[in-house]
Amino acid sequence: MSGLELVSKTRCFDGEVRKYTHSSAATNCKMTFNIFLPDIAISGKERVPVLYYLSGLTCNEDNMVTKGGAIPFVSKHRIALVTPDTSPRGVCVEGEEGDWELGTGAGFYVDATEEPWKANYNMYSYVQLELQQLVNESFSVDSARTSIFGHSMGGHGALVLALRNPGHYKSVSAFAPICHPTTSDWGRKQFSAYLGSNESDWIEYDATELLKVYDGPVLSILVDQGDVDQFYSSKQLQPSHLVVAAECNTRLIKLETRMQPGYDHSYWFIQTFMEDHINFHAKKLFEEN
């Protein structure tokens, strides 16, 4: 992993949105991410909490910072916001450009074990290990106060990272996440390609299955779902499965799910409830241990 290259920086809400590229050992290519830094972190006067946002299928590092509406709220709470890309790009893997649900923009936050994906499509390790190490070493953030959230495929990723790394994240939330990918078309298709035919290997990337066996510090989870989301009605998301699993582990899992009438799968939905999610994370990030 090599050092950061600054692509751009723009003044915004008493801070800066910066875009960086760097060479990634996990994905064997150049990766890009955005980070919002409040002024107090830029000055180095204080280490601030850090919140990671994982985007969904077809998205990249820019969707949240341009359409999500999070920056005024993270600025208010003096939280850094990191938005990575959703997959490797330009690595010339056969088939990565032919299907919007697989390959470019569809890394699914797994570490691939199958050809031709395994050399590059390691987004789990990239986000959980490499990117966070780079952010912690390069910016004035407090790694002990880290939270994560995401949308759709990214909501799946956020839940999986939090459940697989007990105690690492103070909180996790999701907008319309893919909750049970081993039982839905969004999941089975990608897991077959990236992880192979042994379905027992898929469980470690399935939030519903991980939630059933979670054994760590109490984890607070917030999930919002729109009731006119076309992917909800087609049973790709299955939030009810997450609720049932959480009911088996109420001692350690504090899950709040909210069905939002009239909302779909878009960033209009995400914008509407963004302040709630930032406030949810801020409460946990600034909570006294």
mmCIF file of C-alpha atoms in Angstrom:
data_model
loop_
_atom_site.group_PDB
_atom_site.id
_atom_site.type_symbol
_atom_site.label_atom_id
_atom_site.label_comp_id
_atom_site.label_asym_id
_atom_site.label_seq_id
_atom_site.Cartn_x
_atom_site.Cartn_y
_atom_site.Cartn_z
ATOM 1 C CA MET A 1 0.000 0.000 0.000
ATOM 2 C CA SER A 2 1.492 3.303 -1.046
ATOM 3 C CA GLY A 3 0.828 6.823 0.182
ATOM 4 C CA LEU A 4 -2.058 9.107 -0.558
ATOM 5 C CA GLU A 5 -2.319 11.343 -3.602
ATOM 6 C CA LEU A 6 -4.620 14.339 -3.169
ATOM 7 C CA VAL A 7 -6.908 14.754 -6.188
ATOM 8 C CA SER A 8 -9.025 17.662 -4.954
ATOM 9 C CA LYS A 9 -10.208 19.509 -1.875
ATOM 10 C CA THR A 10 -13.255 21.723 -1.537
ATOM 11 C CA ARG A 11 -14.434 23.919 1.326
ATOM 12 C CA CYS A 12 -17.785 22.742 2.693
ATOM 13 C CA PHE A 13 -19.714 23.245 5.973
ATOM 14 C CA ASP A 14 -16.792 24.377 8.147
ATOM 15 C CA GLY A 15 -14.466 21.737 6.803
ATOM 16 C CA GLU A 16 -13.164 20.217 3.594
ATOM 17 C CA VAL A 17 -14.213 17.407 1.294
ATOM 18 C CA ARG A 18 -11.035 15.830 -0.023
ATOM 19 C CA LYS A 19 -10.639 13.173 -2.705
ATOM 20 C CA TYR A 20 -7.628 10.874 -2.566
ATOM 21 C CA THR A 21 -6.227 8.008 -4.587
ATOM 22 C CA HIS A 22 -3.741 5.411 -3.415
ATOM 23 C CA SER A 23 -2.319 2.081 -4.515
ATOM 24 C CA SER A 24 -4.050 -0.782 -2.740
ATOM 25 C CA ALA A 25 -2.441 -4.092 -1.824
ATOM 26 C CA ALA A 26 -5.870 -5.629 -1.163
ATOM 27 C CA THR A 27 -7.271 -4.897 -4.626
ATOM 28 C CA ASN A 28 -4.006 -4.676 -6.582
ATOM 29 C CA CYS A 29 -5.044 -1.419 -8.195
ATOM 30 C CA LYS A 30 -5.461 2.266 -7.517
ATOM 31 C CA MET A 31 -8.409 3.008 -5.245
ATOM 32 C CA THR A 32 -10.232 6.278 -4.613
ATOM 33 C CA PHE A 33 -12.087 7.617 -1.591
ATOM 34 C CA ASN A 34 -13.499 10.892 -0.265
ATOM 35 C CA ILE A 35 -13.136 12.186 3.260
ATOM 36 C CA PHE A 36 -14.895 15.094 4.935
ATOM 37 C CA LEU A 37 -12.729 16.617 7.661
ATOM 38 C CA PRO A 38 -14.111 19.225 10.060
ATOM 39 C CA ASP A 39 -11.830 22.186 10.694
ATOM 40 C CA ILE A 40 -10.774 20.967 14.129
ATOM 41 C CA ALA A 41 -9.386 17.795 12.537
ATOM 42 C CA ILE A 42 -7.690 19.723 9.726
ATOM 43 C CA SER A 43 -5.926 21.904 12.281
ATOM 44 C CA GLY A 44 -4.856 18.835 14.254
ATOM 45 C CA LYS A 45 -6.204 20.337 17.466
ATOM 46 C CA GLU A 46 -8.433 17.359 18.156
ATOM 47 C CA ARG A 47 -8.896 13.794 16.983
ATOM 48 C CA VAL A 48 -12.474 13.387 15.821
ATOM 49 C CA PRO A 49 -14.692 10.298 15.512
ATOM 50 C CA VAL A 50 -14.845 8.714 12.070
ATOM 51 C CA LEU A 51 -17.891 7.378 10.232
ATOM 52 C CA TYR A 52 -17.585 5.139 7.150
ATOM 53 C CA TYR A 53 -20.295 5.019 4.491
ATOM 54 C CA LEU A 54 -20.536 2.108 2.021
ATOM 55 C CA SER A 55 -22.457 2.718 -1.200
ATOM 56 C CA GLY A 56 -24.611 0.334 -3.198
ATOM 57 C CA LEU A 57 -24.571 -1.328 -6.605
ATOM 58 C CA THR A 58 -23.347 0.838 -9.523
ATOM 59 C CA CYS A 59 -22.236 3.600 -7.125
ATOM 60 C CA ASN A 60 -18.790 4.975 -6.366
ATOM 61 C CA GLU A 61 -17.088 7.151 -3.769
ATOM 62 C CA ASP A 62 -18.981 10.281 -4.852
ATOM 63 C CA ASN A 63 -22.615 9.281 -4.379
ATOM 64 C CA MET A 64 -22.808 10.057 -0.678
ATOM 65 C CA VAL A 65 -20.891 13.328 -0.727
ATOM 66 C CA THR A 66 -22.875 14.702 -3.691
ATOM 67 C CA LYS A 67 -26.353 13.265 -3.035
ATOM 68 C CA GLY A 68 -26.564 11.878 0.494
ATOM 69 C CA GLY A 69 -26.887 15.125 2.432
ATOM 70 C CA ALA A 70 -24.680 13.966 5.307
ATOM 71 C CA ILE A 71 -22.056 16.707 5.418
ATOM 72 C CA PRO A 72 -23.967 19.422 7.320
ATOM 73 C CA PHE A 73 -24.829 16.888 10.021
ATOM 74 C CA VAL A 74 -21.367 15.333 10.419
ATOM 75 C CA SER A 75 -19.945 18.856 10.467
ATOM 76 C CA LYS A 76 -22.344 19.836 13.248
ATOM 77 C CA HIS A 77 -21.144 16.900 15.359
ATOM 78 C CA ARG A 78 -17.495 17.283 14.262
ATOM 79 C CA ILE A 79 -17.263 13.778 12.801
ATOM 80 C CA ALA A 80 -15.058 12.759 9.862
ATOM 81 C CA LEU A 81 -16.895 10.973 7.036
ATOM 82 C CA VAL A 82 -15.133 8.493 4.725
ATOM 83 C CA THR A 83 -16.748 7.266 1.491
ATOM 84 C CA PRO A 84 -14.805 4.568 -0.389
ATOM 85 C CA ASP A 85 -15.469 3.207 -3.858
ATOM 86 C CA THR A 86 -17.569 0.055 -4.238
ATOM 87 C CA SER A 87 -15.110 -2.118 -6.180
ATOM 88 C CA PRO A 88 -11.769 -2.222 -7.939
ATOM 89 C CA ARG A 89 -11.792 -0.464 -11.307
ATOM 90 C CA GLY A 90 -9.910 -0.995 -14.527
ATOM 91 C CA VAL A 91 -8.269 -4.255 -13.490
ATOM 92 C CA CYS A 92 -9.284 -6.024 -16.726
ATOM 93 C CA VAL A 93 -11.014 -8.970 -15.094
ATOM 94 C CA GLU A 94 -13.016 -10.862 -17.685
ATOM 95 C CA GLY A 95 -16.733 -10.146 -17.223
ATOM 96 C CA GLU A 96 -16.377 -7.215 -14.835
ATOM 97 C CA GLU A 97 -18.021 -4.742 -17.241
ATOM 98 C CA GLY A 98 -20.778 -6.880 -18.723
ATOM 99 C CA ASP A 99 -23.265 -7.037 -15.834
ATOM 100 C CA TRP A 100 -24.235 -4.169 -13.515
ATOM 101 C CA GLU A 101 -24.814 -6.651 -10.677
ATOM 102 C CA LEU A 102 -21.338 -8.195 -10.841
ATOM 103 C CA GLY A 103 -17.846 -6.786 -11.210
ATOM 104 C CA THR A 104 -17.261 -3.059 -11.486
ATOM 105 C CA GLY A 105 -19.390 -1.197 -8.956
ATOM 106 C CA ALA A 106 -20.513 -4.483 -7.406
ATOM 107 C CA GLY A 107 -17.730 -5.663 -5.111
ATOM 108 C CA PHE A 108 -20.264 -6.746 -2.438
ATOM 109 C CA TYR A 109 -17.695 -6.142 0.330
ATOM 110 C CA VAL A 110 -16.385 -9.713 0.231
ATOM 111 C CA ASP A 111 -12.914 -11.167 -0.244
ATOM 112 C CA ALA A 112 -13.226 -13.251 -3.404
ATOM 113 C CA THR A 113 -11.785 -16.755 -3.398
ATOM 114 C CA GLU A 114 -12.603 -17.702 -6.988
ATOM 115 C CA GLU A 115 -10.998 -16.974 -10.343
ATOM 116 C CA PRO A 116 -10.948 -14.535 -12.045
ATOM 117 C CA TRP A 117 -11.959 -12.308 -9.119
ATOM 118 C CA LYS A 118 -9.702 -13.253 -6.220
ATOM 119 C CA ALA A 119 -6.648 -11.186 -7.178
ATOM 120 C CA ASN A 120 -8.593 -7.904 -7.041
ATOM 121 C CA TYR A 121 -12.083 -8.220 -5.568
ATOM 122 C CA ASN A 122 -11.173 -8.081 -1.886
ATOM 123 C CA MET A 123 -13.342 -5.225 -0.696
ATOM 124 C CA TYR A 124 -13.856 -6.664 2.791
ATOM 125 C CA SER A 125 -10.141 -6.490 3.570
ATOM 126 C CA TYR A 126 -9.808 -3.207 1.735
ATOM 127 C CA VAL A 127 -12.436 -1.417 3.847
ATOM 128 C CA GLN A 128 -11.917 -3.167 7.182
ATOM 129 C CA LEU A 129 -8.124 -3.284 7.229
ATOM 130 C CA GLU A 130 -6.320 -1.293 4.574
ATOM 131 C CA LEU A 131 -8.458 1.812 4.212
ATOM 132 C CA GLN A 132 -9.030 2.229 7.929
ATOM 133 C CA GLN A 133 -5.339 1.870 8.693
ATOM 134 C CA LEU A 134 -4.564 4.483 6.051
ATOM 135 C CA VAL A 135 -7.181 6.901 7.400
ATOM 136 C CA ASN A 136 -6.099 6.395 11.010
ATOM 137 C CA GLU A 137 -2.450 7.055 10.153
ATOM 138 C CA SER A 138 -3.041 9.987 7.795
ATOM 139 C CA PHE A 139 -5.691 12.132 9.473
ATOM 140 C CA SER A 140 -6.570 13.459 12.916
ATOM 141 C CA VAL A 141 -9.221 10.840 13.675
ATOM 142 C CA ASP A 142 -9.837 8.762 16.773
ATOM 143 C CA SER A 143 -9.799 5.115 15.733
ATOM 144 C CA ALA A 144 -11.393 4.116 19.047
ATOM 145 C CA ARG A 145 -14.529 6.004 17.962
ATOM 146 C CA THR A 146 -15.463 4.430 14.636
ATOM 147 C CA SER A 147 -18.934 3.695 13.221
ATOM 148 C CA ILE A 148 -20.230 2.512 9.861
ATOM 149 C CA PHE A 149 -23.348 2.707 7.694
ATOM 150 C CA GLY A 150 -24.409 2.087 4.125
ATOM 151 C CA HIS A 151 -27.117 1.684 1.507
ATOM 152 C CA SER A 152 -28.391 -1.471 -0.198
ATOM 153 C CA MET A 153 -25.260 -3.517 -1.070
ATOM 154 C CA GLY A 154 -23.394 -1.085 1.172
ATOM 155 C CA GLY A 155 -25.899 -1.621 3.964
ATOM 156 C CA HIS A 156 -25.146 -5.328 3.669
ATOM 157 C CA GLY A 157 -21.427 -4.509 3.835
ATOM 158 C CA ALA A 158 -21.784 -2.263 6.868
ATOM 159 C CA LEU A 159 -23.782 -4.860 8.803
ATOM 160 C CA VAL A 160 -21.337 -7.631 7.935
ATOM 161 C CA LEU A 161 -18.271 -5.620 8.942
ATOM 162 C CA ALA A 162 -19.845 -4.644 12.256
ATOM 163 C CA LEU A 163 -21.049 -8.151 13.092
ATOM 164 C CA ARG A 164 -17.757 -9.797 12.140
ATOM 165 C CA ASN A 165 -15.665 -7.363 14.151
ATOM 166 C CA PRO A 166 -17.283 -7.139 17.613
ATOM 167 C CA GLY A 167 -16.300 -4.004 19.479
ATOM 168 C CA HIS A 168 -14.642 -2.324 16.518
ATOM 169 C CA TYR A 169 -17.632 -0.140 15.637
ATOM 170 C CA LYS A 170 -19.619 1.909 18.128
ATOM 171 C CA SER A 171 -22.761 1.603 15.967
ATOM 172 C CA VAL A 172 -24.012 0.497 12.563
ATOM 173 C CA SER A 173 -26.954 1.611 10.444
ATOM 174 C CA ALA A 174 -28.319 0.940 6.985
ATOM 175 C CA PHE A 175 -30.720 2.263 4.392
ATOM 176 C CA ALA A 176 -32.566 -0.576 2.622
ATOM 177 C CA PRO A 177 -29.810 -3.158 3.187
ATOM 178 C CA ILE A 178 -29.557 -6.560 1.569
ATOM 179 C CA CYS A 179 -30.238 -8.430 4.782
ATOM 180 C CA HIS A 180 -30.105 -12.116 3.856
ATOM 181 C CA PRO A 181 -28.009 -12.469 0.692
ATOM 182 C CA THR A 182 -27.656 -16.242 0.884
ATOM 183 C CA THR A 183 -31.415 -16.510 0.242
ATOM 184 C CA SER A 184 -31.935 -13.729 -2.322
ATOM 185 C CA ASP A 185 -30.970 -13.214 -5.952
ATOM 186 C CA TRP A 186 -28.863 -10.258 -4.829
ATOM 187 C CA GLY A 187 -26.329 -12.353 -3.005
ATOM 188 C CA ARG A 188 -26.599 -15.842 -4.405
ATOM 189 C CA LYS A 189 -25.528 -14.627 -7.841
ATOM 190 C CA GLN A 190 -22.553 -12.657 -6.540
ATOM 191 C CA PHE A 191 -21.506 -15.148 -3.858
ATOM 192 C CA SER A 192 -21.513 -17.976 -6.415
ATOM 193 C CA ALA A 193 -19.137 -15.985 -8.601
ATOM 194 C CA TYR A 194 -16.889 -14.522 -5.920
ATOM 195 C CA LEU A 195 -16.918 -17.290 -3.288
ATOM 196 C CA GLY A 196 -17.703 -20.496 -5.183
ATOM 197 C CA SER A 197 -20.370 -23.161 -4.922
ATOM 198 C CA ASN A 198 -19.890 -24.165 -1.262
ATOM 199 C CA GLU A 199 -22.719 -22.240 0.372
ATOM 200 C CA SER A 200 -21.314 -22.761 3.850
ATOM 201 C CA ASP A 201 -18.566 -20.319 2.836
ATOM 202 C CA TRP A 202 -21.177 -17.636 2.174
ATOM 203 C CA ILE A 203 -22.409 -17.410 5.771
ATOM 204 C CA GLU A 204 -19.587 -15.129 6.910
ATOM 205 C CA TYR A 205 -20.938 -12.458 4.556
ATOM 206 C CA ASP A 206 -24.606 -12.788 5.490
ATOM 207 C CA ALA A 207 -25.845 -10.312 8.124
ATOM 208 C CA THR A 208 -28.885 -12.366 9.110
ATOM 209 C CA GLU A 209 -26.821 -15.492 9.715
ATOM 210 C CA LEU A 210 -24.066 -13.549 11.508
ATOM 211 C CA LEU A 211 -26.595 -11.842 13.741
ATOM 212 C CA LYS A 212 -27.872 -15.204 14.994
ATOM 213 C CA VAL A 213 -24.444 -16.117 16.375
ATOM 214 C CA TYR A 214 -23.108 -12.676 17.300
ATOM 215 C CA ASP A 215 -21.212 -12.779 20.581
ATOM 216 C CA GLY A 216 -19.589 -9.485 21.533
ATOM 217 C CA PRO A 217 -20.329 -6.114 23.089
ATOM 218 C CA VAL A 218 -23.888 -4.843 22.779
ATOM 219 C CA LEU A 219 -24.332 -3.564 19.229
ATOM 220 C CA SER A 220 -26.862 -0.875 18.290
ATOM 221 C CA ILE A 221 -28.305 -1.149 14.771
ATOM 222 C CA LEU A 222 -30.693 1.204 12.956
ATOM 223 C CA VAL A 223 -32.341 0.152 9.671
ATOM 224 C CA ASP A 224 -34.663 2.236 7.503
ATOM 225 C CA GLN A 225 -36.656 0.689 4.654
ATOM 226 C CA GLY A 226 -39.039 2.342 2.210
ATOM 227 C CA ASP A 227 -42.294 0.473 1.657
ATOM 228 C CA VAL A 228 -42.491 1.274 -2.086
ATOM 229 C CA ASP A 229 -38.894 0.226 -2.735
ATOM 230 C CA GLN A 230 -39.041 -2.006 -5.811
ATOM 231 C CA PHE A 231 -36.280 -4.224 -4.433
ATOM 232 C CA TYR A 232 -38.170 -4.656 -1.172
ATOM 233 C CA SER A 233 -41.270 -5.842 -3.010
ATOM 234 C CA SER A 234 -39.165 -8.217 -5.140
ATOM 235 C CA LYS A 235 -37.747 -9.758 -1.947
ATOM 236 C CA GLN A 236 -34.136 -8.857 -2.653
ATOM 237 C CA LEU A 237 -33.714 -7.063 0.684
ATOM 238 C CA GLN A 238 -35.670 -9.150 3.245
ATOM 239 C CA PRO A 239 -35.467 -6.904 6.332
ATOM 240 C CA SER A 240 -37.973 -9.128 8.128
ATOM 241 C CA HIS A 241 -35.340 -11.879 8.208
ATOM 242 C CA LEU A 242 -33.012 -9.551 10.097
ATOM 243 C CA VAL A 243 -35.753 -8.771 12.618
ATOM 244 C CA VAL A 244 -36.453 -12.452 13.288
ATOM 245 C CA ALA A 245 -32.745 -13.171 13.773
ATOM 246 C CA ALA A 246 -32.370 -10.224 16.154
ATOM 247 C CA GLU A 247 -35.224 -11.520 18.292
ATOM 248 C CA CYS A 248 -33.046 -14.554 19.061
ATOM 249 C CA ASN A 249 -30.238 -12.360 20.374
ATOM 250 C CA THR A 250 -31.873 -9.409 22.115
ATOM 251 C CA ARG A 251 -29.309 -9.384 24.926
ATOM 252 C CA LEU A 252 -26.513 -8.303 22.570
ATOM 253 C CA ILE A 253 -28.332 -6.861 19.549
ATOM 254 C CA LYS A 254 -30.365 -3.660 19.880
ATOM 255 C CA LEU A 255 -32.058 -3.455 16.482
ATOM 256 C CA GLU A 256 -34.462 -0.703 15.473
ATOM 257 C CA THR A 257 -36.119 -1.154 12.086
ATOM 258 C CA ARG A 258 -38.376 1.509 10.611
ATOM 259 C CA MET A 259 -40.668 1.055 7.624
ATOM 260 C CA GLN A 260 -41.017 4.421 5.886
ATOM 261 C CA PRO A 261 -44.318 4.803 3.961
ATOM 262 C CA GLY A 262 -44.043 6.080 0.400
ATOM 263 C CA TYR A 263 -40.248 5.946 0.110
ATOM 264 C CA ASP A 264 -38.304 4.056 -2.545
ATOM 265 C CA HIS A 265 -34.682 2.869 -2.934
ATOM 266 C CA SER A 266 -33.207 6.180 -4.109
ATOM 267 C CA TYR A 267 -31.024 8.878 -2.600
ATOM 268 C CA TRP A 268 -34.181 10.966 -2.072
ATOM 269 C CA PHE A 269 -35.064 8.366 0.558
ATOM 270 C CA ILE A 270 -31.533 8.426 1.985
ATOM 271 C CA GLN A 271 -31.466 12.244 2.202
ATOM 272 C CA THR A 272 -34.752 12.306 4.081
ATOM 273 C CA PHE A 273 -33.518 10.179 6.974
ATOM 274 C CA MET A 274 -29.843 11.083 6.910
ATOM 275 C CA GLU A 275 -30.024 13.407 9.900
ATOM 276 C CA ASP A 276 -31.582 10.626 11.981
ATOM 277 C CA HIS A 277 -28.731 8.284 11.087
ATOM 278 C CA ILE A 278 -25.993 10.807 11.813
ATOM 279 C CA ASN A 279 -27.607 11.642 15.167
ATOM 280 C CA PHE A 280 -27.848 7.922 15.944
ATOM 281 C CA HIS A 281 -24.144 7.462 15.302
ATOM 282 C CA ALA A 282 -23.140 10.684 17.067
ATOM 283 C CA LYS A 283 -24.864 9.522 20.242
ATOM 284 C CA LYS A 284 -22.809 6.321 20.258
ATOM 285 C CA LEU A 285 -19.553 7.909 19.101
ATOM 286 C CA PHE A 286 -19.600 10.453 21.908
ATOM 287 C CA GLU A 287 -20.976 8.101 24.536
ATOM 288 C CA GLU A 288 -18.784 7.735 27.617
ATOM 289 C CA ASN A 289 -17.355 4.221 27.976
#
